[in-house]
Tab-separated table of C-alpha atoms and ligand atoms in Angstrom:
chain	number	residue	atom	x	y	z
A	65	MET	CA	25.015	23.290	-4.052
A	66	THR	CA	21.230	23.831	-3.387
A	67	ALA	CA	19.124	21.015	-1.410
A	68	PRO	CA	16.802	19.476	-3.656
A	69	ALA	CA	13.248	20.520	-3.359
A	70	SER	CA	11.297	18.150	-1.554
A	71	PRO	CA	7.992	16.629	-3.483
A	72	PRO	CA	4.953	17.729	-3.218
A	73	ARG	CA	2.636	15.581	-0.390
A	74	ALA	CA	-0.433	14.089	-0.908
A	75	LEU	CA	-3.248	12.301	1.840
A	76	VAL	CA	-4.973	9.671	0.667
A	77	THR	CA	-8.105	8.380	2.697
A	78	GLY	CA	-8.844	4.330	2.020
A	79	VAL	CA	-5.420	3.715	0.768
A	80	SER	CA	-4.884	0.181	1.577
A	81	GLU	CA	-7.241	-1.141	-1.289
A	82	GLY	CA	-9.206	-0.611	-4.389
A	83	ILE	CA	-9.753	2.948	-5.690
A	84	GLY	CA	-7.790	4.694	-2.905
A	85	ARG	CA	-4.859	2.389	-3.646
A	86	ALA	CA	-4.917	3.098	-7.264
A	87	VAL	CA	-5.072	6.811	-6.748
A	88	ALA	CA	-2.089	6.591	-4.369
A	89	ARG	CA	-0.086	4.445	-7.166
A	90	ALA	CA	-0.790	7.375	-9.411
A	91	LEU	CA	0.156	10.071	-7.670
A	92	ALA	CA	3.434	8.385	-6.431
A	93	ALA	CA	4.395	7.878	-9.919
A	94	ASP	CA	3.566	11.588	-10.842
A	95	GLY	CA	6.377	12.623	-8.023
A	96	TYR	CA	3.994	13.186	-5.056
A	97	ALA	CA	5.261	11.709	-1.678
A	98	ILE	CA	1.673	10.161	0.016
A	99	THR	CA	0.307	9.828	3.413
A	100	GLY	CA	-1.657	6.739	3.287
A	101	VAL	CA	-4.559	6.343	5.841
A	102	ALA	CA	-6.478	3.209	6.677
A	103	ARG	CA	-7.536	1.054	9.380
A	104	SER	CA	-5.754	-2.484	8.949
A	105	GLU	CA	-2.184	-1.662	9.515
A	106	ASP	CA	-0.668	-4.935	8.013
A	107	ARG	CA	-2.571	-3.951	4.747
A	108	LEU	CA	-2.015	-0.061	4.797
A	109	HIS	CA	2.054	-0.825	5.546
A	110	ALA	CA	2.205	-3.103	2.504
A	111	VAL	CA	0.643	-0.607	-0.114
A	112	ILE	CA	3.083	2.464	1.596
A	113	ASP	CA	5.921	-0.033	1.312
A	114	GLY	CA	5.457	-0.550	-2.055
A	115	LEU	CA	5.432	2.895	-3.090
A	116	GLY	CA	8.992	3.137	-2.376
A	117	PRO	CA	10.815	5.038	-0.035
A	118	GLY	CA	9.223	8.934	1.532
A	119	HIS	CA	6.148	7.737	1.772
A	120	THR	CA	3.880	7.338	5.206
A	121	ALA	CA	1.546	5.140	6.455
A	122	LEU	CA	-1.290	6.713	9.179
A	123	VAL	CA	-3.262	4.140	10.350
A	124	ALA	CA	-6.695	5.720	11.691
A	125	ASP	CA	-10.256	5.233	11.775
A	126	VAL	CA	-11.671	8.069	10.065
A	127	ALA	CA	-15.146	7.294	11.015
A	128	SER	CA	-13.814	7.835	14.665
A	129	GLU	CA	-13.789	10.952	16.711
A	130	GLU	CA	-10.248	10.160	17.781
A	131	GLY	CA	-8.871	8.570	14.214
A	132	ARG	CA	-10.465	11.812	12.571
A	133	LYS	CA	-8.233	14.086	15.047
A	134	ARG	CA	-4.976	12.371	13.937
A	135	VAL	CA	-5.567	13.126	10.555
A	136	VAL	CA	-6.875	16.426	11.091
A	137	GLN	CA	-3.509	17.012	13.098
A	138	ALA	CA	-1.320	15.888	10.358
A	139	VAL	CA	-3.232	18.112	7.788
A	140	GLN	CA	-2.349	20.916	10.311
A	141	ARG	CA	1.244	19.655	10.671
A	142	THR	CA	1.835	19.015	7.111
A	143	PRO	CA	1.544	21.498	3.859
A	144	PHE	CA	-0.578	18.531	1.686
A	145	ALA	CA	-0.685	19.821	-1.620
A	146	VAL	CA	-3.893	17.250	-2.625
A	147	LEU	CA	-6.247	15.792	-0.157
A	148	VAL	CA	-7.833	12.999	-1.767
A	149	ASN	CA	-11.065	12.074	0.746
A	150	ASN	CA	-11.568	8.595	-0.719
A	151	ALA	CA	-12.554	6.123	2.472
A	152	GLY	CA	-16.154	5.382	2.017
A	153	ILE	CA	-18.634	2.288	3.193
A	154	ALA	CA	-22.008	0.838	2.177
A	155	SER	CA	-25.429	-0.606	3.613
A	156	THR	CA	-27.587	-2.565	1.050
A	157	GLY	CA	-31.002	-3.410	2.268
A	158	PRO	CA	-34.372	-1.442	2.397
A	159	PHE	CA	-33.530	1.357	4.874
A	160	ALA	CA	-36.082	0.225	7.994
A	161	ASP	CA	-34.789	-3.413	7.692
A	162	VAL	CA	-30.889	-2.111	8.498
A	163	PRO	CA	-29.824	-1.390	11.914
A	164	LEU	CA	-29.770	2.510	12.287
A	165	GLY	CA	-26.491	2.150	13.467
A	166	SER	CA	-25.182	1.241	9.543
A	167	ALA	CA	-26.872	4.291	8.320
A	168	ALA	CA	-25.142	6.347	10.930
A	169	ALA	CA	-21.909	4.573	9.963
A	170	MET	CA	-22.210	5.734	6.477
A	171	LEU	CA	-22.742	9.338	7.456
A	172	ASP	CA	-19.926	9.238	9.707
A	173	LEU	CA	-17.506	7.831	7.405
A	174	ASN	CA	-18.829	8.969	3.523
A	175	CYS	CA	-20.306	12.922	4.995
A	176	TYR	CA	-19.106	13.506	8.436
A	177	ALA	CA	-15.213	12.395	8.121
A	178	LEU	CA	-14.953	13.857	4.765
A	179	VAL	CA	-16.285	17.540	5.786
A	180	THR	CA	-14.015	17.409	8.487
A	181	LEU	CA	-10.947	16.520	6.832
A	182	ALA	CA	-11.622	18.838	3.915
A	183	HIS	CA	-12.252	21.692	6.397
A	184	ALA	CA	-8.773	21.337	7.894
A	185	PHE	CA	-7.234	20.759	4.404
A	186	LEU	CA	-8.885	24.219	3.055
A	187	ALA	CA	-8.115	26.325	6.035
A	188	ALA	CA	-4.313	25.420	5.350
A	189	ALA	CA	-4.184	25.365	1.179
A	190	ARG	CA	-2.361	27.286	-0.685
A	191	PRO	CA	-3.031	28.260	-4.511
A	192	GLY	CA	-2.125	24.971	-6.670
A	193	ASP	CA	-3.565	22.740	-4.005
A	194	ALA	CA	-6.491	20.678	-4.525
A	195	LEU	CA	-9.049	18.671	-3.126
A	196	VAL	CA	-10.805	15.677	-4.664
A	197	ASN	CA	-13.943	14.286	-3.012
A	198	VAL	CA	-14.379	10.658	-4.054
A	199	SER	CA	-18.478	10.450	-4.724
A	200	SER	CA	-20.272	8.265	-7.225
A	201	THR	CA	-22.878	7.796	-10.030
A	202	LEU	CA	-25.144	7.153	-7.492
A	203	ALA	CA	-24.883	10.953	-6.739
A	204	PHE	CA	-27.381	11.175	-9.545
A	205	ALA	CA	-29.498	8.816	-9.003
A	206	PRO	CA	-31.856	7.714	-5.732
A	207	MET	CA	-30.936	4.010	-5.497
A	208	PRO	CA	-33.565	1.917	-3.628
A	209	ASN	CA	-31.761	-0.603	-1.118
A	210	LEU	CA	-28.973	1.841	-1.402
A	211	SER	CA	-31.178	4.700	0.162
A	212	VAL	CA	-28.540	6.498	2.710
A	213	TYR	CA	-25.720	5.306	0.463
A	214	SER	CA	-26.773	7.078	-2.572
A	215	ALA	CA	-27.608	10.012	-0.434
A	216	THR	CA	-24.215	10.427	1.242
A	217	LYS	CA	-23.042	10.711	-2.593
A	218	ALA	CA	-25.465	12.765	-3.155
A	219	PHE	CA	-24.567	15.035	-0.658
A	220	VAL	CA	-20.632	14.735	-1.327
A	221	THR	CA	-20.919	15.776	-5.310
A	222	SER	CA	-23.378	18.793	-3.974
A	223	PHE	CA	-20.939	20.063	-1.604
A	224	SER	CA	-18.005	19.626	-3.642
A	225	GLU	CA	-19.458	21.433	-6.534
A	226	SER	CA	-20.054	24.234	-3.681
A	227	LEU	CA	-16.285	24.496	-2.689
A	228	TRP	CA	-15.323	24.089	-6.318
A	229	HIS	CA	-16.874	27.710	-6.939
A	230	GLU	CA	-15.838	29.088	-3.412
A	231	GLN	CA	-11.842	28.005	-3.717
A	232	LYS	CA	-11.791	28.517	-7.567
A	233	ALA	CA	-10.874	32.786	-6.498
A	234	ARG	CA	-7.977	31.245	-4.434
A	235	GLY	CA	-6.540	29.131	-7.140
A	236	VAL	CA	-7.501	25.454	-5.122
A	237	TYR	CA	-9.068	23.168	-6.914
A	238	VAL	CA	-11.899	20.731	-5.694
A	239	MET	CA	-12.881	17.991	-7.455
A	240	GLY	CA	-15.830	15.616	-7.158
A	241	LEU	CA	-14.899	12.143	-8.197
A	242	CYS	CA	-17.474	10.023	-9.545
A	243	PRO	CA	-16.823	6.167	-10.281
A	244	GLY	CA	-19.484	4.162	-11.232
A	245	MET	CA	-18.998	0.145	-10.295
A	246	THR	CA	-15.678	-0.554	-9.851
A	247	ALA	CA	-14.258	-3.836	-9.338
A	248	THR	CA	-12.793	-3.392	-5.915
A	249	ALA	CA	-12.097	-6.505	-3.387
A	250	SER	CA	-14.812	-5.722	-1.342
A	251	GLN	CA	-17.652	-5.634	-3.692
A	252	PRO	CA	-20.641	-7.663	-4.224
A	253	HIS	CA	-20.858	-6.448	-7.662
A	254	ASN	CA	-17.579	-8.502	-8.308
A	255	GLY	CA	-19.685	-11.569	-8.849
A	256	ASN	CA	-21.857	-12.400	-11.830
A	257	ASP	CA	-24.277	-10.068	-11.383
A	258	VAL	CA	-22.818	-7.320	-13.474
A	259	PRO	CA	-21.807	-7.387	-16.913
A	260	ALA	CA	-17.588	-7.243	-17.094
A	261	ALA	CA	-18.597	-3.920	-19.638
A	262	LEU	CA	-19.765	-2.259	-17.202
A	263	LEU	CA	-16.924	-2.594	-14.358
A	264	GLN	CA	-14.057	-0.030	-14.581
A	265	THR	CA	-11.009	-0.929	-12.683
A	266	PRO	CA	-9.773	1.048	-9.952
A	267	GLU	CA	-6.886	1.954	-11.797
A	268	GLN	CA	-9.060	2.895	-14.948
A	269	VAL	CA	-10.627	5.500	-12.344
A	270	ALA	CA	-7.464	6.317	-10.878
A	271	ALA	CA	-6.215	7.468	-14.566
A	272	VAL	CA	-9.288	9.434	-15.032
A	273	ALA	CA	-8.756	11.236	-11.539
A	274	MET	CA	-5.017	12.118	-12.659
A	275	THR	CA	-6.065	13.638	-15.849
A	276	ALA	CA	-8.670	15.730	-14.186
A	277	LEU	CA	-6.210	16.662	-11.711
A	278	ARG	CA	-3.668	18.254	-14.214
A	279	ARG	CA	-6.605	19.529	-16.109
A	280	ARG	CA	-7.930	21.295	-13.272
A	281	ALA	CA	-11.456	22.279	-14.621
A	282	GLN	CA	-14.195	20.467	-13.908
A	283	PRO	CA	-16.033	20.271	-10.323
A	284	THR	CA	-18.047	16.682	-11.195
A	285	VAL	CA	-15.524	14.028	-12.946
A	286	ILE	CA	-17.447	11.310	-13.859
A	287	SER	CA	-15.165	8.130	-14.717
A	288	GLY	CA	-15.590	6.956	-17.940
A	289	THR	CA	-18.226	7.478	-21.051
A	290	LYS	CA	-20.702	4.710	-19.745
A	291	ASN	CA	-20.729	6.274	-16.758
A	292	ALA	CA	-21.540	9.636	-18.264
A	293	LEU	CA	-23.925	8.292	-20.176
A	294	PHE	CA	-25.696	7.120	-16.755
A	295	ALA	CA	-25.164	10.067	-14.964
A	296	ALA	CA	-26.941	12.243	-18.100
A	297	ALA	CA	-29.785	9.856	-18.531
A	298	ALA	CA	-30.170	9.921	-14.656
A	299	ARG	CA	-30.372	13.630	-14.560
A	300	THR	CA	-32.674	13.555	-17.239
A	301	LEU	CA	-35.411	11.115	-17.249
A	302	PRO	CA	-38.171	11.582	-14.431
A	303	ARG	CA	-37.453	10.772	-11.166
A	304	ARG	CA	-39.971	7.724	-10.324
A	305	THR	CA	-38.565	6.211	-13.984
A	306	VAL	CA	-35.106	6.361	-12.450
A	307	LEU	CA	-36.477	4.770	-9.383
A	308	ARG	CA	-38.387	1.870	-11.293
A	309	LEU	CA	-35.249	1.779	-13.357
A	310	LEU	CA	-32.605	0.884	-10.308
A	311	ALA	CA	-35.055	-0.757	-8.112
A	312	THR	CA	-33.860	-4.217	-7.870
A	313	GLU	CA	-35.463	-7.124	-5.766
A	314	PRO	CA	-34.434	-6.570	-2.267
A	315	LYS	CA	-31.746	-8.507	-1.131
A	316	PRO	CA	-30.464	-9.718	2.567
A	317	PRO	CA	-29.640	-6.489	4.219
A	318	VAL	CA	-25.479	-6.133	4.167
A	319	ALA	CA	-24.320	-3.955	7.125
A	320	ALA	CA	-22.004	-0.750	6.527
A	321	ASP	CA	-18.496	-2.052	6.116
A	322	THR	CA	-18.963	-2.499	2.435
A	323	PRO	CA	-17.202	0.438	-0.044
A	324	ARG	CA	-19.285	0.883	-3.120
B	493	LIG	N1	-15.917	0.320	-5.964
B	493	LIG	C1	-17.270	0.649	-6.537
B	493	LIG	O1	-18.164	0.507	-7.324
B	493	LIG	C2	-17.561	2.373	-5.913
B	493	LIG	C3	-17.920	3.177	-6.683
B	493	LIG	C4	-18.559	4.154	-6.581
B	493	LIG	C5	-17.889	4.931	-5.927
B	493	LIG	N2	-17.125	4.590	-5.144
B	493	LIG	C6	-16.733	5.013	-3.974
B	493	LIG	O2	-15.075	5.029	-4.097
B	493	LIG	C7	-14.480	4.712	-2.483
B	493	LIG	C8	-13.217	3.707	-2.420
B	493	LIG	O3	-14.280	2.804	-2.567
B	493	LIG	P1	-13.822	1.214	-2.787
B	493	LIG	O4	-14.638	0.229	-3.610
B	493	LIG	O5	-12.160	1.402	-3.408
B	493	LIG	O6	-13.346	0.645	-1.602
B	493	LIG	P2	-12.262	-0.802	-1.129
B	493	LIG	O7	-11.783	-1.367	-2.077
B	493	LIG	O8	-13.074	-1.407	-0.010
B	493	LIG	O9	-11.655	0.031	-0.125
B	493	LIG	C9	-11.861	1.148	1.094
B	493	LIG	C10	-10.663	1.404	1.690
B	493	LIG	O10	-11.394	2.658	2.783
B	493	LIG	C11	-10.523	2.285	3.854
B	493	LIG	N3	-11.696	2.282	5.198
B	493	LIG	C12	-12.666	1.746	5.429
B	493	LIG	N4	-13.060	2.199	6.311
B	493	LIG	C13	-12.508	3.513	6.883
B	493	LIG	C14	-12.315	4.017	7.953
B	493	LIG	N5	-13.474	4.164	8.949
B	493	LIG	N6	-11.120	4.938	8.564
B	493	LIG	C15	-10.296	5.273	6.954
B	493	LIG	N7	-10.074	3.783	6.240
B	493	LIG	C16	-11.312	3.175	5.726
B	493	LIG	C17	-10.160	0.581	4.003
B	493	LIG	O11	-8.858	0.203	4.293
B	493	LIG	P3	-9.416	-0.142	6.126
B	493	LIG	O12	-10.464	-1.567	6.166
B	493	LIG	O13	-8.037	-0.932	6.488
B	493	LIG	O14	-10.100	0.699	6.842
B	493	LIG	C18	-9.950	0.521	2.098
B	493	LIG	O15	-8.213	0.627	2.038
B	493	LIG	C19	-15.420	4.923	-1.556
B	493	LIG	O16	-15.784	6.372	-1.164
B	493	LIG	C20	-16.701	4.396	-2.472
B	493	LIG	O17	-17.977	4.598	-1.833
B	493	LIG	C21	-16.632	3.027	-5.373
């Protein structure tokens, strides 16, 4: 009797909440064995346990040197078929009013951690594997009061597009996933200031990601028609018009541990 084939493995960062949790659940439902990464042990274990047997929790702060190292070691040890670089944070407020540490924290997590894990994953990737970098529709629009955040997401989308091209000949798929406003627990736009019609659920974003993962065609995947229209307008309109339309009255600064 031959031993049953082991399931393909997927590592998802930022898996204890929101989009990361929804993507992990969708991947698990598709037969992947999940390794989920987050900092808060309790919430992480609750999500991983909820997926059923065969999934793994890896407690790590990927914004820290030590946490990144642990996740890189896991990626080097285990042949993951999919890496989802999802963990990301934002701080709001006029750039000069927000402490520099908040900007640095965003760069560390949204860019440096994502690049580090992408490098470890691609160094060991085999044909058929896939890298998903979670960006944002703000990748297409400079956003006053979210200046560093929107710039990190422009970085993620540009980086992912280049990798998509580089890895195509190897048979490795790279996707830059761009959600728009999504109703996650930590979102300030969970409140009344955003019309419900403009918000997606994390499950809707995950469904778009899974469809794109099966098709393995597009370098940049925008979640939903309204978000695609927003991105098209942001790319077409003069930059100054985009800035004027997106600029909001400055609100009190919010430190960088607010994913968005
Ligand atoms: N929600 C939106 O409207 C929206 C729109 C566009 C793009 N996005 C992007 O989508 C991604 C997920 O956002 P979300 O709204 O789903 O976030 P969320 O619900 O707040 O969840 C964030 C997840 O990341 C984990 N995390 C945060 N910092 C971490 C770190 N240093 N190391 C490891 N894990 C960390 C959190 O767990 P712990 O706190 O336990 O570590 C949590 O599991 C982000 O990249 C975000 O920029 C979101």
